[in-house]
C-alpha positions as a printed NumPy array, in Angstrom:
array([[  6.648, -79.492, -52.003],
       [  4.511, -77.369, -54.646],
       [  3.429, -74.41 , -54.239],
       [  0.526, -72.67 , -56.96 ],
       [  0.791, -69.412, -57.309],
       [ -1.855, -67.041, -59.508],
       [ -1.099, -63.932, -60.59 ],
       [ -3.208, -60.811, -61.446],
       [ -2.904, -57.155, -62.745],
       [ -5.574, -54.928, -60.915],
       [ -3.871, -55.347, -57.159],
       [ -0.663, -55.21 , -57.237],
       [  0.874, -52.145, -55.438],
       [  1.638, -48.77 , -57.92 ],
       [ -1.283, -49.882, -60.313],
       [ -4.496, -47.58 , -60.313],
       [ -5.866, -47.047, -63.762],
       [ -7.156, -48.926, -67.134],
       [ -4.29 , -47.452, -69.159],
       [ -1.857, -49.436, -66.8  ],
       [ -3.692, -53.034, -67.719],
       [ -4.698, -52.533, -70.765],
       [ -1.604, -53.859, -73.735],
       [ -1.129, -50.321, -75.421],
       [ -1.151, -48.316, -72.813],
       [  0.687, -45.516, -71.667],
       [  1.694, -47.236, -68.247],
       [  1.394, -51.456, -69.934],
       [  4.658, -51.815, -69.888],
       [  5.784, -50.547, -66.138],
       [  2.407, -52.214, -65.131],
       [  4.176, -55.442, -66.04 ],
       [  7.139, -54.963, -64.687],
       [  5.389, -54.101, -61.113],
       [  3.238, -57.325, -61.43 ],
       [  5.988, -59.36 , -62.511],
       [  8.133, -58.452, -59.277],
       [  5.071, -59.078, -56.917],
       [  5.485, -62.728, -58.596],
       [  8.949, -63.106, -57.898],
       [  8.065, -61.847, -53.89 ],
       [  5.196, -64.873, -53.489],
       [  8.216, -67.375, -55.698],
       [ 11.502, -66.612, -52.869],
       [  8.519, -66.365, -50.235],
       [  7.193, -69.541, -51.433],
       [ 10.516, -71.402, -51.223],
       [ 11.596, -69.682, -48.39 ],
       [  8.681, -71.689, -46.916],
       [ 10.373, -75.22 , -47.778],
       [  8.823, -75.211, -51.501],
       [ 10.899, -77.505, -53.554],
       [  8.905, -76.363, -57.315],
       [  6.66 , -73.387, -57.703],
       [  3.997, -73.074, -60.401],
       [  2.818, -69.392, -61.366],
       [  0.217, -69.117, -63.414],
       [ -0.268, -65.275, -65.373],
       [ -4.067, -64.609, -64.907],
       [ -4.313, -61.43 , -65.578],
       [ -5.887, -60.356, -69.372],
       [ -4.446, -62.529, -72.289],
       [ -3.132, -63.668, -69.334],
       [  1.086, -63.49 , -71.555],
       [  1.393, -60.12 , -69.226],
       [  4.385, -61.801, -66.58 ],
       [  7.685, -60.482, -68.778],
       [  9.094, -64.564, -68.394],
       [ 13.047, -63.755, -68.379],
       [ 12.986, -61.568, -65.538],
       [ 10.429, -64.54 , -63.561],
       [ 12.909, -66.478, -60.931],
       [ 13.987, -69.561, -63.418],
       [ 13.357, -71.613, -59.835],
       [  9.015, -71.296, -60.675],
       [  7.391, -72.869, -64.425],
       [  5.435, -70.447, -66.183],
       [  1.741, -71.11 , -67.115],
       [  0.955, -68.001, -69.863],
       [ -1.221, -67.808, -72.998],
       [ -5.115, -67.77 , -73.631],
       [ -7.995, -68.945, -73.421],
       [ -7.081, -71.822, -70.707],
       [ -9.327, -75.164, -69.734],
       [ -9.26 , -73.464, -65.887],
       [ -8.895, -70.36 , -66.71 ],
       [ -6.994, -68.644, -63.705],
       [ -6.716, -71.712, -61.857],
       [ -4.364, -73.733, -65.052],
       [ -2.156, -75.296, -63.899],
       [ -3.091, -76.21 , -60.297],
       [ -3.034, -79.962, -59.836],
       [ -3.593, -82.285, -56.76 ],
       [  0.254, -82.492, -55.805],
       [ -0.073, -78.711, -54.769],
       [ -0.446, -78.024, -50.932],
       [ -0.93 , -74.392, -51.108],
       [ -2.778, -71.807, -52.813],
       [ -1.413, -68.303, -53.325],
       [ -3.719, -65.752, -55.14 ],
       [ -1.298, -62.428, -55.473],
       [ -2.716, -58.96 , -57.307],
       [ -5.638, -59.66 , -57.014],
       [ -9.235, -57.572, -57.147],
       [-12.836, -56.803, -55.209],
       [-15.413, -58.185, -57.571],
       [-18.631, -56.616, -59.997],
       [-20.253, -53.863, -57.44 ],
       [-18.124, -53.746, -55.215],
       [-15.704, -50.388, -54.456],
       [-13.126, -51.866, -54.934],
       [ -9.589, -50.352, -57.856],
       [-10.163, -51.286, -60.731],
       [-12.711, -53.489, -59.548],
       [-14.966, -56.928, -61.943],
       [-15.177, -60.007, -62.189],
       [-13.741, -61.914, -64.514],
       [-15.106, -59.863, -67.622],
       [-15.313, -55.737, -67.984],
       [-18.378, -56.795, -69.405],
       [-19.93 , -58.645, -66.819],
       [-21.995, -57.292, -64.446],
       [-21.885, -58.939, -60.745],
       [-21.549, -62.959, -60.924],
       [-22.83 , -65.337, -58.461],
       [-22.545, -68.596, -57.073],
       [-25.515, -69.954, -54.979],
       [-26.602, -66.769, -54.741],
       [-24.12 , -64.896, -53.627],
       [-21.871, -62.302, -55.363],
       [-18.763, -63.357, -56.027],
       [-15.318, -63.297, -56.681],
       [-12.558, -64.124, -58.554],
       [-10.685, -65.927, -55.819],
       [-13.328, -66.992, -54.595],
       [-14.27 , -69.169, -57.922],
       [-11.031, -70.155, -57.944],
       [-11.205, -71.35 , -54.546],
       [-13.809, -73.962, -55.912],
       [-11.448, -75.867, -57.798],
       [ -8.678, -75.353, -54.996],
       [-10.862, -77.237, -52.697],
       [-11.824, -79.893, -55.592],
       [ -8.539, -81.06 , -55.825],
       [ -7.578, -80.614, -51.638],
       [ -5.788, -77.525, -51.966],
       [ -6.129, -74.488, -48.849],
       [ -5.601, -71.413, -50.13 ],
       [ -2.566, -69.237, -48.313],
       [ -2.265, -66.225, -49.292],
       [ -4.307, -63.208, -51.517],
       [ -3.114, -60.102, -51.949],
       [ -4.273, -56.978, -52.917],
       [ -6.523, -54.082, -52.146],
       [ -8.427, -53.118, -48.832],
       [-11.541, -54.407, -50.603],
       [-10.579, -58.113, -51.708],
       [ -8.497, -58.006, -47.841],
       [-11.862, -57.608, -46.727],
       [-13.93 , -60.334, -48.188],
       [-11.01 , -63.214, -48.041],
       [-10.569, -62.293, -44.648],
       [-13.891, -63.822, -44.449],
       [-13.736, -66.495, -47.564],
       [-10.479, -67.618, -45.94 ],
       [ -9.738, -68.319, -42.573],
       [ -6.328, -68.878, -41.602],
       [ -5.013, -67.616, -45.106],
       [ -2.644, -64.64 , -45.302],
       [ -3.468, -61.617, -46.572],
       [ -1.341, -58.744, -47.55 ],
       [ -3.224, -55.535, -47.91 ],
       [ -0.667, -53.282, -50.361],
       [ -2.975, -50.265, -51.311],
       [ -6.393, -48.387, -50.38 ],
       [ -8.732, -48.441, -52.779],
       [ -9.712, -44.507, -53.141],
       [-12.002, -45.045, -56.418],
       [-11.597, -47.435, -59.572],
       [ -9.237, -45.9  , -60.982],
       [ -7.158, -43.856, -57.396],
       [ -5.516, -45.802, -54.668],
       [ -3.326, -45.115, -51.668],
       [ -0.249, -47.145, -52.992],
       [  2.335, -48.383, -50.027],
       [  6.074, -48.403, -51.822],
       [  6.15 , -51.666, -54.714],
       [  9.013, -52.298, -52.224],
       [  7.382, -52.705, -49.419],
       [  5.141, -54.555, -51.373],
       [  6.765, -57.251, -51.916],
       [  8.649, -57.906, -48.916],
       [  5.24 , -58.226, -47.419],
       [  4.519, -60.138, -49.539],
       [  8.004, -62.85 , -49.237],
       [  7.323, -62.909, -45.837],
       [  3.347, -64.558, -46.562],
       [  4.246, -66.631, -48.237],
       [  6.338, -68.135, -46.598],
       [  4.911, -68.453, -43.771],
       [  1.52 , -69.514, -46.118],
       [  3.882, -72.318, -47.5  ],
       [  5.496, -73.673, -44.335],
       [  2.378, -73.634, -42.379],
       [  0.521, -74.851, -45.905],
       [ -0.503, -78.35 , -43.365],
       [ -2.279, -76.346, -41.044],
       [ -4.78 , -74.802, -42.961],
       [ -8.466, -75.998, -43.459],
       [ -9.942, -76.711, -46.766],
       [-13.037, -76.196, -46.911],
       [-16.122, -79.551, -47.681],
       [-17.609, -78.09 , -51.606],
       [-21.069, -77.262, -51.485],
       [-24.247, -79.686, -53.057],
       [-24.988, -77.045, -55.467],
       [-23.459, -75.119, -58.123],
       [-25.508, -73.243, -60.012],
       [-23.888, -69.591, -61.533],
       [-25.273, -66.848, -62.123],
       [-23.801, -64.187, -64.717],
       [-25.166, -60.734, -65.684],
       [-24.04 , -60.065, -69.278],
       [-22.994, -56.092, -70.333],
       [-27.271, -56.553, -72.458],
       [-30.201, -57.895, -73.215],
       [-28.118, -59.704, -76.357],
       [-25.697, -60.794, -74.419],
       [-28.351, -62.704, -72.158],
       [-30.552, -63.683, -75.488],
       [-27.657, -65.291, -76.9  ],
       [-26.923, -67.142, -73.858],
       [-29.53 , -68.23 , -73.301],
       [-28.708, -70.808, -76.456],
       [-26.187, -72.5  , -74.307],
       [-27.043, -75.719, -73.169],
       [-28.427, -75.336, -70.378],
       [-28.697, -71.6  , -69.316],
       [-31.575, -70.451, -69.135],
       [-32.404, -66.393, -69.28 ],
       [-33.565, -65.236, -65.347],
       [-33.383, -62.024, -65.98 ],
       [-33.565, -58.76 , -68.679],
       [-29.614, -59.244, -69.299],
       [-28.953, -62.342, -66.573],
       [-28.248, -66.531, -67.317],
       [-27.883, -69.277, -64.96 ],
       [-27.077, -73.073, -65.404],
       [-26.844, -75.581, -62.932],
       [-23.46 , -77.442, -63.417],
       [-21.864, -80.355, -61.423],
       [-18.551, -78.464, -60.092],
       [-16.087, -76.623, -59.75 ],
       [-14.484, -76.907, -63.475],
       [-17.793, -76.043, -65.153],
       [-17.83 , -73.553, -63.493],
       [-14.406, -71.679, -65.041],
       [-15.642, -73.605, -68.227],
       [-18.838, -71.279, -68.312],
       [-17.313, -68.835, -67.627],
       [-14.545, -68.929, -69.974],
       [-17.915, -69.299, -72.617],
       [-19.904, -66.89 , -71.236],
       [-16.983, -64.261, -71.445],
       [-16.552, -64.566, -75.191],
       [-20.279, -64.773, -75.296],
       [-20.667, -60.722, -73.725],
       [-17.063, -59.566, -75.867],
       [-18.866, -60.688, -79.235],
       [-22.24 , -59.831, -77.929],
       [-20.795, -56.284, -77.268],
       [-18.87 , -55.844, -80.837],
       [-22.589, -56.823, -82.826],
       [-24.821, -54.513, -80.265],
       [-21.727, -51.021, -81.203],
       [-21.944, -51.731, -83.8  ],
       [-25.944, -52.148, -84.657],
       [-25.884, -48.939, -82.312],
       [-23.09 , -47.55 , -84.631],
       [-24.928, -47.786, -88.258],
       [-27.996, -45.799, -87.01 ]])
């Protein structure tokens, strides 16, 4: 029984500041340890619940944050970037359940370190509704027939996940007090909760329902500036629908993630160009 685990950093217990999640920050090394131990808790829980194989995908930033030599050796690790399926890389139809650990709220929501894929993006919308990273990655899982069995993070993503993934284990490890402020349980407590919940999600995977895929796939992204939207409109299939907004109709979940990947890089590049012009003045 194969289990898939996608691990982000912003939703990990004990993490709340940009200094912790950005490589080179004073708190980053400690955040790596916290992230790795929550991944280990999910791995242990999956095996407790009957898994015979576990694949872990490092899903934060440059996607090489987990300390590999400290990761449970029973699991395989997918890491590095870019990846075609980004935070869902390594997910295959053989997986019986997907577990999302350390996840966070989307851009515009009042969650800890809230954003959607890139700090350069505003909202990301799917078929007209704002979505979190968990919901986008779940689309890919749905296309493979895999249910989402667990989401851990702060109270804001927990509320979103409770509605989005009926029957999934929801683990709230902290409460948002602002963008970079939180009331967190002890990391040790968080790990115990994640392990227990991962075991239940794995053992009960066959009881979870995989939703139907939508019939349309319209993606909208609010770019960081009008320049970003202007450049993105040159991508085949993309159109500029607002000062900073681009939209595209794609054929399925893989293309949703692929488009977001391209816009992610373009948003960062457009900001570098824009700021270079501003700084020359």
